[in-house]
Every structure is written in C-alpha cells, then in structure tokens.
Short mmCIF file of C-alpha atoms in Angstrom, two decimals:
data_model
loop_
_atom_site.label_atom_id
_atom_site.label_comp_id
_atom_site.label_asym_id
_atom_site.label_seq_id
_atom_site.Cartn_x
_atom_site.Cartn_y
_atom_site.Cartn_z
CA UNK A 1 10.54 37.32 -23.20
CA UNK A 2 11.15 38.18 -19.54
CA UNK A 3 13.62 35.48 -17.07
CA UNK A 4 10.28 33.55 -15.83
CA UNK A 5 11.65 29.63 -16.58
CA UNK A 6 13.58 28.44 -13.41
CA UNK A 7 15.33 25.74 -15.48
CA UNK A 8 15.91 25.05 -19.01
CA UNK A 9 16.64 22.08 -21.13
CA UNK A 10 17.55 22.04 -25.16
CA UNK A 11 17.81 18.81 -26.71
CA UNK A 12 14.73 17.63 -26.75
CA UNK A 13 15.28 13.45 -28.11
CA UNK A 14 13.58 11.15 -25.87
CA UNK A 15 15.76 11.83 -22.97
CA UNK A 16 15.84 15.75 -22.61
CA UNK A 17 11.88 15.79 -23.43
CA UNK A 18 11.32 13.14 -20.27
CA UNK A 19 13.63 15.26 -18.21
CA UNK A 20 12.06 18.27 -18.85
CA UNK A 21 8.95 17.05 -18.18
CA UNK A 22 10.30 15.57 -15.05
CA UNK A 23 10.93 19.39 -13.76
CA UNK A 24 7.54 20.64 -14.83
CA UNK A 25 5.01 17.77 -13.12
CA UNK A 26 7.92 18.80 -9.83
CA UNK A 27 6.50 22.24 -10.00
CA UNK A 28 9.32 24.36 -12.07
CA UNK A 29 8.24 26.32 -14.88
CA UNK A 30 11.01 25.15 -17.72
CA UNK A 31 12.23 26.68 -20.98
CA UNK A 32 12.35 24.21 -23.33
CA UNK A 33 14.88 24.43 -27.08
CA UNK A 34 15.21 22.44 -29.53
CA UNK A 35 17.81 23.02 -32.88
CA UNK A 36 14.24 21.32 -34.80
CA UNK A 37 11.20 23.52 -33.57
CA UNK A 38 8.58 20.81 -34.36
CA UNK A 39 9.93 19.00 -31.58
CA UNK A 40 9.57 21.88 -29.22
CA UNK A 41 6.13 22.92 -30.45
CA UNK A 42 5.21 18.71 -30.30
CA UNK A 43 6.74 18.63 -26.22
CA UNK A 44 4.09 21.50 -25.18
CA UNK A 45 1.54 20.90 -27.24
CA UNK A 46 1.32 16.92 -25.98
CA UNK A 47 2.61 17.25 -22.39
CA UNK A 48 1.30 21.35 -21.64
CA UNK A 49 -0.67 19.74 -19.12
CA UNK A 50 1.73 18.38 -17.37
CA UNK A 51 3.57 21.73 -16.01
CA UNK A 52 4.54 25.07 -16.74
CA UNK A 53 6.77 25.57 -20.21
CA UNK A 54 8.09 28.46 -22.23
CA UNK A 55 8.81 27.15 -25.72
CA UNK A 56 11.75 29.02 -26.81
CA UNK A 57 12.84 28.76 -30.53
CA UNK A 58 16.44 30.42 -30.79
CA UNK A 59 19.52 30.29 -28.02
CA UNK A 60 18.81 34.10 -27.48
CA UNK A 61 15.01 33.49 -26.50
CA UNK A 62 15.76 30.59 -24.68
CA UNK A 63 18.50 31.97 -22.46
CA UNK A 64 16.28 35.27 -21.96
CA UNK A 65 13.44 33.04 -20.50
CA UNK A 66 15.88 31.55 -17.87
CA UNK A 67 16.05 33.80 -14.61
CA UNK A 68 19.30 34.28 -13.32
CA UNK A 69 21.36 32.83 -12.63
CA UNK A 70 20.40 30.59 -15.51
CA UNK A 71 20.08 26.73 -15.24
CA UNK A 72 21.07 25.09 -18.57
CA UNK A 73 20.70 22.02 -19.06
CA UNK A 74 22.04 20.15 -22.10
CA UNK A 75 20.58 16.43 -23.29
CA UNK A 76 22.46 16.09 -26.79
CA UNK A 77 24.81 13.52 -28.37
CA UNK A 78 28.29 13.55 -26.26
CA UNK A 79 31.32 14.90 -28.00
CA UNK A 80 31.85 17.54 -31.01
CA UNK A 81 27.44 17.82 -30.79
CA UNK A 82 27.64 18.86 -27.35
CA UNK A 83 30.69 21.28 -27.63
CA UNK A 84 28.79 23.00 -30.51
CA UNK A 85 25.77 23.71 -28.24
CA UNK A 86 28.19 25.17 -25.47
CA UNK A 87 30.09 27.54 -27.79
CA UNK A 88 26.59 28.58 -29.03
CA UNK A 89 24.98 28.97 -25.95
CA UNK A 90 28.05 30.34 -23.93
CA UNK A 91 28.76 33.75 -25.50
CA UNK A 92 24.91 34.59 -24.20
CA UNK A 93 25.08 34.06 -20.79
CA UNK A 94 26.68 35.75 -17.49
CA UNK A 95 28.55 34.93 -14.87
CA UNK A 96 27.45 32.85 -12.34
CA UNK A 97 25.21 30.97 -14.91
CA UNK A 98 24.89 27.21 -15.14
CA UNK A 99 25.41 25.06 -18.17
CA UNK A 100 24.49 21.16 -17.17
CA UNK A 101 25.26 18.66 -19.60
CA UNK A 102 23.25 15.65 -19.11
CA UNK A 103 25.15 12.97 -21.49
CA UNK A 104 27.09 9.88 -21.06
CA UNK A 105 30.66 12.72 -21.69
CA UNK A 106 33.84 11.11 -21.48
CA UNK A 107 34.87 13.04 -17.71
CA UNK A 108 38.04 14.32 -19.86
CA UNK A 109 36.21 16.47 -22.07
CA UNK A 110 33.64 17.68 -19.00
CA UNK A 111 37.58 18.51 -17.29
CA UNK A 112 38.18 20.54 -20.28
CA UNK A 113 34.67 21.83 -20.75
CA UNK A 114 34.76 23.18 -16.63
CA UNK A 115 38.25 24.61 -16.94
CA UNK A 116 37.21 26.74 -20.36
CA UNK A 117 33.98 27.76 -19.25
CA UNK A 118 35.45 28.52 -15.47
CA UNK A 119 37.88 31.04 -17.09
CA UNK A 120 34.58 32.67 -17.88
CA UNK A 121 32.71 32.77 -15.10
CA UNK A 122 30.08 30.44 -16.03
CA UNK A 123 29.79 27.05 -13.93
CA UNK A 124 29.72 23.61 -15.95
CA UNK A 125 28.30 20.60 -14.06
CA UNK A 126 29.39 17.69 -15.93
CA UNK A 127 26.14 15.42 -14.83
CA UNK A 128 25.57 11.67 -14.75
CA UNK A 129 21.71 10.32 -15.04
CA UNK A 130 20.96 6.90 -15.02
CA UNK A 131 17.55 5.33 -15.62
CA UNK A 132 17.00 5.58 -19.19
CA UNK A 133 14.01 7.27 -20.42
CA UNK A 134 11.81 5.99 -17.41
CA UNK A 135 13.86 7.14 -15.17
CA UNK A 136 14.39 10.63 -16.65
CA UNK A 137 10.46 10.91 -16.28
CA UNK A 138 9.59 9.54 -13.04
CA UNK A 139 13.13 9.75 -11.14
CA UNK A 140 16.49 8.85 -12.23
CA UNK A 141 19.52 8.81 -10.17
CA UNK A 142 22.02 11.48 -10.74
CA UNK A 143 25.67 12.41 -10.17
CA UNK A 144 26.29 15.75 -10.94
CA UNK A 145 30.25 16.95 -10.58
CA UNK A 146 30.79 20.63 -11.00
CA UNK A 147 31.82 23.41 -7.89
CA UNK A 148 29.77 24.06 -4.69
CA UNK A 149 28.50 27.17 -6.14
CA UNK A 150 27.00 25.19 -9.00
CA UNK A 151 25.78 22.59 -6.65
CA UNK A 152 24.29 25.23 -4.30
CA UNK A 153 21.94 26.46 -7.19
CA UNK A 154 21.28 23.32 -8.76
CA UNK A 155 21.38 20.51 -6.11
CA UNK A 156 17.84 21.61 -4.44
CA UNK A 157 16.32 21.25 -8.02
CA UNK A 158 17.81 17.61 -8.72
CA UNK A 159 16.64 16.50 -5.25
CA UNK A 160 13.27 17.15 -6.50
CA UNK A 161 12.93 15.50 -9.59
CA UNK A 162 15.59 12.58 -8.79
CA UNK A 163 14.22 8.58 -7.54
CA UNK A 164 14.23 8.33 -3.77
CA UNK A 165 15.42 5.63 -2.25
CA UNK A 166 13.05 3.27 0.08
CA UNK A 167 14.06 5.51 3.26
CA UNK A 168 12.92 8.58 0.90
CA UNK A 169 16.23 9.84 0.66
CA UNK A 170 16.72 11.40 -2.97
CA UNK A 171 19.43 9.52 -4.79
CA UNK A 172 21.30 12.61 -6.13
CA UNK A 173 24.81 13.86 -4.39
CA UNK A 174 27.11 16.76 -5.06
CA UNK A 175 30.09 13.79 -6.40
CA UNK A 176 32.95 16.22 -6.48
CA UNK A 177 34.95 18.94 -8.73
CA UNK A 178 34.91 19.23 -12.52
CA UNK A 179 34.25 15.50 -14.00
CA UNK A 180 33.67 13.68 -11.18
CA UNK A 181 30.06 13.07 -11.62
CA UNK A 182 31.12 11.98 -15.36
CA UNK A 183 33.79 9.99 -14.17
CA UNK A 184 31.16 7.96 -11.67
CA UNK A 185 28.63 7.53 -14.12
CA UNK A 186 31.12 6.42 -16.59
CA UNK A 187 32.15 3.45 -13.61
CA UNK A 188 28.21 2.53 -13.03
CA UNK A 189 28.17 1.93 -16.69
CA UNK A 190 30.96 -0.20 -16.83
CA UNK A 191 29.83 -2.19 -13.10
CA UNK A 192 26.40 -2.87 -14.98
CA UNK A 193 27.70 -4.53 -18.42
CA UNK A 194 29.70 -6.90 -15.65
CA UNK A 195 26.16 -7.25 -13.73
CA UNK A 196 24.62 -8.32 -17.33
CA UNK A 197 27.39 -10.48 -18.15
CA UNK A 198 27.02 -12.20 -14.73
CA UNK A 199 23.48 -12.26 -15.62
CA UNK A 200 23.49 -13.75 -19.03
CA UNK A 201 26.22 -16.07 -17.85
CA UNK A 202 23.90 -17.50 -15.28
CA UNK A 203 21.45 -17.67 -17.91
CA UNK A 204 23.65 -20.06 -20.15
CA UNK A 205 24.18 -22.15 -17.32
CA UNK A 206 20.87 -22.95 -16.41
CA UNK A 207 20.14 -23.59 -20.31
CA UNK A 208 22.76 -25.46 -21.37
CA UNK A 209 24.02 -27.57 -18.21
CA UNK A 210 20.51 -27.87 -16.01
CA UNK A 211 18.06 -27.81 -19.24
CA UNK A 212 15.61 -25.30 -18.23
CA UNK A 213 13.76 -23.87 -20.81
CA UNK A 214 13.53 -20.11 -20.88
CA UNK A 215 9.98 -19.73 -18.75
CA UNK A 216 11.89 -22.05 -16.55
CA UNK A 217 14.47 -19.92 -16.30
CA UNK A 218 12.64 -17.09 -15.87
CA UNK A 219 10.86 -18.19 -12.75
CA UNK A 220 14.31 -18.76 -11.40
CA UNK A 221 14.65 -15.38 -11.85
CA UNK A 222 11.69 -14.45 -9.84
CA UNK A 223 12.62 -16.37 -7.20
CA UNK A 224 16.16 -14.76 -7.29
CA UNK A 225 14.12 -11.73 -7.18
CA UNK A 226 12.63 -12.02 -3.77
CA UNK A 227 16.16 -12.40 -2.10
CA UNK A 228 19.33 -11.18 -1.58
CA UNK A 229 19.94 -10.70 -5.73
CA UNK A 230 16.67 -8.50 -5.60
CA UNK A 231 17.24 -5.60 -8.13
CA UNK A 232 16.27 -4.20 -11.37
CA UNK A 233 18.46 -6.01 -14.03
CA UNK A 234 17.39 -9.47 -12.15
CA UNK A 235 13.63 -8.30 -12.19
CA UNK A 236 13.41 -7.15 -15.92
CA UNK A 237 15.93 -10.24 -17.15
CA UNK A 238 12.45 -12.74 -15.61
CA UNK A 239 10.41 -10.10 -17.76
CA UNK A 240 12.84 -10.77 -21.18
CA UNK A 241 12.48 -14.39 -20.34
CA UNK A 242 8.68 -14.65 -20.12
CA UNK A 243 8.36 -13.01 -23.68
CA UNK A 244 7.24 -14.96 -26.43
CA UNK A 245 7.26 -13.48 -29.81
CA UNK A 246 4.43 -13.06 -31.53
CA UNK A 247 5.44 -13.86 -34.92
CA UNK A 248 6.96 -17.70 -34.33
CA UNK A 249 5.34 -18.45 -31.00
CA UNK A 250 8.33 -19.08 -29.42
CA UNK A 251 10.66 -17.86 -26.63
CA UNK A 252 11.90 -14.20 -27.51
CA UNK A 253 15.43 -14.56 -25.97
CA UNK A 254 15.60 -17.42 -28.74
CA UNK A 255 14.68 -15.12 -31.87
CA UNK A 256 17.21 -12.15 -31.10
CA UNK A 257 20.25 -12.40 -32.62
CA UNK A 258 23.13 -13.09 -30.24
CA UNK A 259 25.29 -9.86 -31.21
CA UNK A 260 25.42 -7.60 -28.39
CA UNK A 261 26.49 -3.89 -28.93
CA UNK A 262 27.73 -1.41 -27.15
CA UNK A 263 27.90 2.61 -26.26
CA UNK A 264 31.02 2.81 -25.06
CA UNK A 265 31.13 3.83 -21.35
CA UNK A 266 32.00 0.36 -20.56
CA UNK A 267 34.93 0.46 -23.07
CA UNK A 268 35.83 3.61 -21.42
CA UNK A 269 35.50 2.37 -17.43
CA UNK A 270 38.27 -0.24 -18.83
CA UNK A 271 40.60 2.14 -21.02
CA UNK A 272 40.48 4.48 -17.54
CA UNK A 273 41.32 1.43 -14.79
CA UNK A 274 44.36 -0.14 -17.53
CA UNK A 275 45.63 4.41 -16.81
CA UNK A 276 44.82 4.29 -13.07
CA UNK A 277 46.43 0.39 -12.55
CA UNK A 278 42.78 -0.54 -11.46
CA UNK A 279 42.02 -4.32 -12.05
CA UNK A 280 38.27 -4.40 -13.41
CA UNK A 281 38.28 -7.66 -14.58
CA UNK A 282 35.32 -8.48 -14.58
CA UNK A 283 33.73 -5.36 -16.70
CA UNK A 284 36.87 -5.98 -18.65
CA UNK A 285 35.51 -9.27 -19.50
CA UNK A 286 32.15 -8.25 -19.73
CA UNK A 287 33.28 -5.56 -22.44
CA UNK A 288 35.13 -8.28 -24.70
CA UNK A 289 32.32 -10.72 -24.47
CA UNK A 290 29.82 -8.30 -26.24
CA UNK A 291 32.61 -7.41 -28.35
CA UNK A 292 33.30 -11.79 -29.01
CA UNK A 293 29.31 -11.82 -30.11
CA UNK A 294 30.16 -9.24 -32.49
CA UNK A 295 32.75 -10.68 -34.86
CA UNK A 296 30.20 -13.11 -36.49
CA UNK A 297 32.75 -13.99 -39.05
CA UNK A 298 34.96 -15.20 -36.48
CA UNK A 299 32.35 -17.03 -34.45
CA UNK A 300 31.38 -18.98 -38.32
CA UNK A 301 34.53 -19.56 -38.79
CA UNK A 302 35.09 -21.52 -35.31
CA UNK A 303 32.47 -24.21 -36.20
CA UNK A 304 34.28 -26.70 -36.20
CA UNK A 305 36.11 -26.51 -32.68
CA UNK A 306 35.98 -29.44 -30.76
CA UNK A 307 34.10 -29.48 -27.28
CA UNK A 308 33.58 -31.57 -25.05
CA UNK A 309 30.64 -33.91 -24.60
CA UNK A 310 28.07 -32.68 -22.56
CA UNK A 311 26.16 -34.25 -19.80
CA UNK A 312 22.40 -33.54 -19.06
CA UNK A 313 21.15 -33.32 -15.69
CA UNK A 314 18.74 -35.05 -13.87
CA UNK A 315 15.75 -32.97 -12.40
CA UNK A 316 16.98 -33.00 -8.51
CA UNK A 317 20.53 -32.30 -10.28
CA UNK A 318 19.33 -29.18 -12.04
CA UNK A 319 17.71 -27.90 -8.97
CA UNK A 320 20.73 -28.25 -6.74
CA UNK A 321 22.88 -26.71 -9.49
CA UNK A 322 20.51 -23.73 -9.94
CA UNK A 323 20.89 -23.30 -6.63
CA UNK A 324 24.80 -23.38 -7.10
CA UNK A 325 24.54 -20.67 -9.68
CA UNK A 326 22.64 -18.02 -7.40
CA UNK A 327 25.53 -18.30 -4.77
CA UNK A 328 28.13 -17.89 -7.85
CA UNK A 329 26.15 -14.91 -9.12
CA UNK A 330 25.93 -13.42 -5.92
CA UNK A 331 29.64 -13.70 -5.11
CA UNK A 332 30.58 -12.23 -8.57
CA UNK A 333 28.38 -9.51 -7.72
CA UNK A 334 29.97 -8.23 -5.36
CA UNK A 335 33.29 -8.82 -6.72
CA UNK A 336 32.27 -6.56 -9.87
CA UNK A 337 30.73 -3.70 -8.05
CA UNK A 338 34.05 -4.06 -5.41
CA UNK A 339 36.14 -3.47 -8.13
CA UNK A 340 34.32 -0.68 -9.60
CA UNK A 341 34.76 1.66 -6.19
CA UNK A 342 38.06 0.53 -6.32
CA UNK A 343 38.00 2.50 -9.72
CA UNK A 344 36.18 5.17 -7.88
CA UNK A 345 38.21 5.72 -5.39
CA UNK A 346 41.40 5.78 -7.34
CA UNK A 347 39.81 8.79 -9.67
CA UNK A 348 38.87 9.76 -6.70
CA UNK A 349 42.74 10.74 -5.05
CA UNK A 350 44.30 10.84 -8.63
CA UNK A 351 42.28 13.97 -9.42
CA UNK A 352 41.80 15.10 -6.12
CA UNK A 353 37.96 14.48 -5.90
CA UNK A 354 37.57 13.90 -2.36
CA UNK A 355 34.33 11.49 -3.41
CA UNK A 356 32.49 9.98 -0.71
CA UNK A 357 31.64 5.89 -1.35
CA UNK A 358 29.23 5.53 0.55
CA UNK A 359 27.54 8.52 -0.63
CA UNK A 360 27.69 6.91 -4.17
CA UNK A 361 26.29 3.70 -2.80
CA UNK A 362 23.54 5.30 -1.65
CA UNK A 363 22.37 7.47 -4.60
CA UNK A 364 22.40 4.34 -6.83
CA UNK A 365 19.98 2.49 -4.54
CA UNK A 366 16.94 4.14 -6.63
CA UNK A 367 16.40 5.09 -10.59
CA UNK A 368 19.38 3.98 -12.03
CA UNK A 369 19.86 0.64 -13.76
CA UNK A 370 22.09 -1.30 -11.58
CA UNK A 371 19.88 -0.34 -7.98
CA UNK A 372 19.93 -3.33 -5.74
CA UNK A 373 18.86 -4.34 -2.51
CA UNK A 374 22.43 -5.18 -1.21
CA UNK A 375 23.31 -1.41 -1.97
CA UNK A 376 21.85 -0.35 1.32
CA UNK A 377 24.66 -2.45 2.41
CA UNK A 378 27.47 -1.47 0.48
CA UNK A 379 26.17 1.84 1.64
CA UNK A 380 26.64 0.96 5.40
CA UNK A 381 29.74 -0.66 4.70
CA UNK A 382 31.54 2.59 3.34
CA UNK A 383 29.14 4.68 6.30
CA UNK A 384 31.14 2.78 9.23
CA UNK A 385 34.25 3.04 7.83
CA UNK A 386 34.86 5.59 4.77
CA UNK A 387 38.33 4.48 4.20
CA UNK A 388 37.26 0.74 3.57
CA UNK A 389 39.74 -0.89 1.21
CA UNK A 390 37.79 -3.15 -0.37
CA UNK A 391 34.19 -4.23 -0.06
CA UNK A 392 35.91 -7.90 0.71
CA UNK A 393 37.32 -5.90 3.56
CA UNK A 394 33.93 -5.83 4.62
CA UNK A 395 33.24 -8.41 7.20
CA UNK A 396 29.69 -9.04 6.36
CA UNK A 397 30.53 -9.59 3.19
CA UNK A 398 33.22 -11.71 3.67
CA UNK A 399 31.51 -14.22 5.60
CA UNK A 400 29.10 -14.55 2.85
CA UNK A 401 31.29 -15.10 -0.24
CA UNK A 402 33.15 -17.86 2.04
CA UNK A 403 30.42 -19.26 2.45
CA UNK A 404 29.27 -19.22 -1.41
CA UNK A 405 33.20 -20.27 -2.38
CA UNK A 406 32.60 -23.86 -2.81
CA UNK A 407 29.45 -22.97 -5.08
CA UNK A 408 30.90 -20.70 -6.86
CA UNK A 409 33.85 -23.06 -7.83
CA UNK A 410 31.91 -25.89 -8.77
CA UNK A 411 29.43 -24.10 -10.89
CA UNK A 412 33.00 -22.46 -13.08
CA UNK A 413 34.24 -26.20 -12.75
CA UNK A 414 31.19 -27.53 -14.47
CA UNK A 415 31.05 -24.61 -16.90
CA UNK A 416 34.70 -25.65 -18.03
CA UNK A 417 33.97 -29.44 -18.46
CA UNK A 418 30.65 -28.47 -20.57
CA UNK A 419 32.52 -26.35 -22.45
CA UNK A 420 30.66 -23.56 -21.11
CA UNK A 421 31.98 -20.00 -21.20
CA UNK A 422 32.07 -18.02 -18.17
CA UNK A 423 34.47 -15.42 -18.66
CA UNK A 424 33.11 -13.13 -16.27
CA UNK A 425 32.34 -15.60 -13.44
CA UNK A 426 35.71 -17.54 -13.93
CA UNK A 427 37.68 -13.78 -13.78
CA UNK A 428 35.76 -12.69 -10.83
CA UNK A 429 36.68 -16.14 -8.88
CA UNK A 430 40.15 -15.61 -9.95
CA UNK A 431 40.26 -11.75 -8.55
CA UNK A 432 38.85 -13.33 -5.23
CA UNK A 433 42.01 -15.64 -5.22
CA UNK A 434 44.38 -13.03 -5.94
CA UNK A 435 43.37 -11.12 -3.06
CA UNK A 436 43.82 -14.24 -0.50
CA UNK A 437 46.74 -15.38 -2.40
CA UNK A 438 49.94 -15.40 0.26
CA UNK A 439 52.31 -14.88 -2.82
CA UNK A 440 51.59 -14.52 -6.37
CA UNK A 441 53.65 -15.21 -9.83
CA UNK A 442 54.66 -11.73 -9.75
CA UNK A 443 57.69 -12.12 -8.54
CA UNK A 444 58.55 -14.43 -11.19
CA UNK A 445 57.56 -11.62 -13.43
CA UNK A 446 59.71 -9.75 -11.79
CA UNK A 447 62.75 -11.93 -12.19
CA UNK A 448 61.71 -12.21 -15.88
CA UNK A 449 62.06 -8.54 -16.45
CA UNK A 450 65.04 -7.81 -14.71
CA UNK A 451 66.61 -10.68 -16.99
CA UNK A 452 65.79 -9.21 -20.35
CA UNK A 453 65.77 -5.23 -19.42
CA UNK A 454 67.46 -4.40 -16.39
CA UNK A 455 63.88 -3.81 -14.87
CA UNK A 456 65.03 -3.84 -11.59
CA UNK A 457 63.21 -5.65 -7.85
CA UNK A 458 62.95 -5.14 -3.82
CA UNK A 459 63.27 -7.73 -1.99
CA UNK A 460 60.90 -9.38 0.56
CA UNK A 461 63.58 -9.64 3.18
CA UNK A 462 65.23 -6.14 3.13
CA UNK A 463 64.61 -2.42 1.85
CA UNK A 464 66.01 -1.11 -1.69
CA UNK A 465 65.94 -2.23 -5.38
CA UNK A 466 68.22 -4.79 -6.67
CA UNK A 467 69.58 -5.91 -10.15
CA UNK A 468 70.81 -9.00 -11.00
CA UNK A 469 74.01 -9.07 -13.33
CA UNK A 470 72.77 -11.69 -15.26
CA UNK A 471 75.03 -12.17 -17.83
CA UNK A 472 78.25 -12.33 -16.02
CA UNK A 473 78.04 -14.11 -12.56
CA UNK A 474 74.80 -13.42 -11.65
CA UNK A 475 75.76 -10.99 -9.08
CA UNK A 476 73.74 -8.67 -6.92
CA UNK A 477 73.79 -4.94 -7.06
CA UNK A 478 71.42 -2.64 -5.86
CA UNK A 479 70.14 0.42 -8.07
#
C-alpha cells in the first residue's frame, strides 16, 4: 500500500467517523483504522461517496497509506485507551511524523505524551474539538497545542475542515506548546457547564416565580435569541423547551429525570483553577449543582425542609421579571466566561504558553458549543489591548453589567425569598462584588491565621511581614 492518504484517523465511534469524513468532502484523501474492521468496512462502504478513503485494517497498513510526514489522528476514549494506541502506533512511524489526539485528554497526560514522543522525534498535538458530532462533520472549532513544526504541517488542513466564523475566518489557532490546546478545551468545557447552569437557572426562575409554562418559556428563549444572549446553548435550550413527548403528551423538560451527569472536564477546569489560585466560581458551582441532582438519596431524604411560602405573580409582574432575568443572565455571562480566561491566562504564564486571548475568543465564535454573538466582542476586547486583566476591565462591558446590577440583584433577591436556588447566579453576583469591594474579610482571615499558626501578614501602611506575639503581650515583630 503506497503513502497516497494525506491524513489519517483510527477510532472510528461517532466522532472519528464524522471527522474523517469531514477531511474527505474538504478534498483530502484519508486513511481510515479501526481496532473493529466492520466499522471501517461500514465508514466506506456508506459514506465512499463522500471523498477519497483508503480503508486500512492493521497499524502497519494504515501508517504505510499515510505520506510523509504522516498525519495521525487519534479519536479514542482519553486515558490508558489512548496511550495504548500511541505505544502501538509509535514504534511504526519516523521522525517528523504527526500523532493528533482528538479527545477531551487531561493537558497533563498530552504534557507527558509530547515530552515522550518528542524524545523521539515524532510531534504530538494534543488537540481540542468542540461541536459534538455535528460539528466534527460540518465544522467544529479546534485548539490544537503541539510545536510550530507540527502546526506548520497540520494547521493548513484544520483550517479547511474547521467552522468559520461570520467574517469567514476559520475558528482553528495554533494555542501554544505541548497541552495548551488540551488545557483550553478543558476551560471551554468548564465555561459552558456555568453557561448551562446560568441557563437552567433562568429556566427555574421563570417556572417557579413568573409561572410560565415550558412553551412559554421557550418563546422567551427565542426572543433572548434575537439579542445580545444570541448563541447556540440559548437557541437549542427554546428547541428542548418546545418538545413534547410523544408518549404522555406533555412537556419533555417535565418527563426527564432531573439527574444531570457529567464527563469530567468541568470537574477538571475546577481541580486546575483551586492549583493555579484561579476563582471559577461560577463553573465551580455549576459542577456541584449537577453533582447536588445526583445524590437522589440525599435530595429524598430532604423532603421535609421547610421553605418559604411562595408568591405567584401577576401577568405584567412576570413580564417585568422575565425581563429582570435576561439582564441577570447576561451579567453572569460574562462573569463566567471572564473567569474562565482568567484560568487561561494563568496556564497560560504558569507553563509558559504565551496563548493569545483574543485569538481564543475568536476561534470559539463558530462550531463549538458555547459560540456566541458577544464573542466577537470579547474578541475585540483582548484585540485592543492583549494584556486586559479582566473582561470587567473592559469598558464596554462594564457599562453594561452596571447597568444590569440592579436586575441582577433583585432577580437573586427574589430567588432567595422563593426559596429558589441560584447558586450560579448568586456566586457570579458575589465575584462581581469582590472585585469592586474597597476591602474584603481577608484581612480578618489573616489575623485569624496568624493567631492560631504563626501565619504571618503585611501591612497596608508599610512594607514587610509581621507577626503578632499573641500569647504574651501582643507585640509586633516582623518575620
């Protein structure tokens, strides 16, 4: 079998089979693998049409039908299932050859992965892709990490096949070294369980406090939609909310049981900002809200708690309060995706990544799951000035959450006297504070600590850290 295939991709579950068809209908012929050959010989026998393939049915053949340098790419389950196809497929190729692997890898092991195979000669590109199975056949977004070499032979070939953006620009970008492209898929995960927190919380809200029924609320949605909240996870949540199942004839967000699960990137965006001293509270919340729904024992068990008694709305009420809830949504919005480049950017300098924000921004404004219309601002934000601390920092911005702040307060007011929970819009208004706080309770924390373990302070009024002898006569010393 002679080096025709310009790209290859084993793995061939629902999301390496879409990808590889993704390269063939963009004009590369592509060696496709599989560990099961049925599911090769099923890929070219039902989508042939679509493109040029070479079926290969061991690692030799397949790597012999790549030319060089070979393009690897590798859609299997992340962890041990993924380092068992590298050590398989590794010992046959040569350096300067690609291996791509196209999971949701914890950015540590795609570290490891790039420093093993790099001793080697062989590049790694640890490589995000966001858009679920859609998106891996008509255009994802992807954030590839890896060297400039790798980048070099690869990025033209991502450009092709990834979602453009509404200027056309192709939202793919060479991230940064090793597992940065890991590392900024893993954040995108954990900024979209806070978007469908936010979401769902909103939801509630207009159920339980205004009374809309769910094609009620759906229509809110729609009209959300066609402003400044316009994006995908608004757009399909209307879509979830229209459905009526078929069996019972009623709503279909009312027959799903209200246990969310989860993957474990958002788990992992949390675990990563508690190492880098990154507050993400609001994915944080988001994370231990799916994992509240979970523990159904728990939830049984809680019954009987006493709330309080709750008030129905009046029509005009409801209105005005839905109206409420958009500008809280919108504020916590921002707030969730502000702290997730925060997260970003501190990856970013503690591992020497170099990773451009508002080159981020802009990739994620097509194909993946949390695109958005105000990304084309976030993305001019971070374009006039890189070194932006904060999207809050932003001016534009800014001026818009003070002007939703009196909303946004009521609507986390009334969700506490209805006995509501909010956790992720109540954490979000409570980061906001933080940040215009003049002085916060941390110095009384600070006090505390020194008491009971010598912890040690500075001072706001002169340089050095101080110790208070607190046993004896409370003296002064500095450490």
């Amino acid at each position: 079998m002679s080096g025709t295939a310009q790209i290859g991709v084993t793995g061939l579950a629902v999301m390496g089979r879409n990808l590889a068809r993704n390269f063939a209908r963009n004009g590369f012929t592509v060696a496709v693998h599989n560990r099961t050959a049925a599911k090769t010989d099923a890929l070219v026998e039902d989508f042939g049409d679509e493109g040029a393939f070479v079926a290969a049915y061991t690692p030799q053949e397949f790597v012999e039908a790549l030319e060089r340098p070979r393009r690897l790419v590798v859609m299997v389950k992340a962890g041990e299932p993924t380092d068992a196809v590298i050590q398989e497929f590794a010992p046959l190729l040569e350096e300067g050859d690609v291996i791509i692997d196209g999971g949701n890898a914890h950015f540590e092991d795609t570290r490891r992965r790039e420093q093993e195979l790099r001793e080697r000669g062989i590049h790694f590109v640890g490589a995000g892709i966001s858009g679920g199975e859609e998106g891996a056949l008509n255009g994802p977004s992807i954030m590839p990490g890896g060297s400039d070499e790798s980048y070099a032979s690869l990025g033209p070939m991502l450009e092709k096949i990834s979602a453009k953006a509404k200027d056309g620009a192709p939202c793919v970008t060479h991230i940064g070294p090793d597992g940065a492209g890991h590392f900024v898929k893993m954040t995108h995960n954990g900024i979209e369980y806070a978007d469908m927190q936010l979401i769902g919380e909103a939801y509630q809200l207009l159920r339980d406090v205004a009374g809309y029924s769910a094609p009620q609320i759906a229509d809110i949605f729609r009209s959300w939609n066609t402003g400044r909240l316009d994006s995908y996870l608004i757009e399909i949540t209307a879509e979830v909310l229209s459905q009526v199942d078929a069996a019972t004839g009623r709503p279909f967000v009312d027959v799903v049981l209200d246990q969310a699960e989860q993957k474990g990137t958002g788990r992992w965006t949390v675990q990563i900002a508690l190492d880098l001293g990154v507050p993400v509270s609001a994915i944080a919340e988001a994370v231990f809200a799916r994992s509240v729904s979970g523990h159904a024992a728990l939830r049984e068990a809680s019954r009987h708690l006493a709330g309080p008694t709750a008030r129905k709305l009046g029509k005009d009420e409801a209105a005005a309060f839905a109206d409420q809830v958009e500008q809280a949504l919108y504020a916590s919005k921002i707030v969730s995706y502000t702290q997730g480049f925060h997260e970003i950017a501190a990856g970013s300098e503690t591992y020497d990544w170099n990773i451009d924000l508002g080159r981020v921004a802009a990739i994620w404004r097509g194909g993946c799951i949390i695109r958005a219309a105000f990304l084309d601002r976030i993305t001019s934000a971070y374009e006039a000035q890189a070194q932006l601390p904060s999207l809050l920092a932003d001016r534009s911005f800014a001026r818009e959450i003070a002007a939703a702040q009196d909303d946004w307060r009521a609507v986390v007011a009334t969700a506490v006297t209805q006995g509501v929970p909010t956790p992720a819009f109540a954490a979000t208004l409570a980061y906001y504070d933080s940040l215009r706080a003049e002085r916060l309770p941390a110095a009384l924390t600070q006090g505390q600590r020194d008491y009971f373990g010598a912890h040690t302070y500075r001072r706001v009024d002169r340089d050095g850290v101080f110790h208070t002898l607190w046993g004896g006569d409370k003296t002064e010393v500095e450490s």
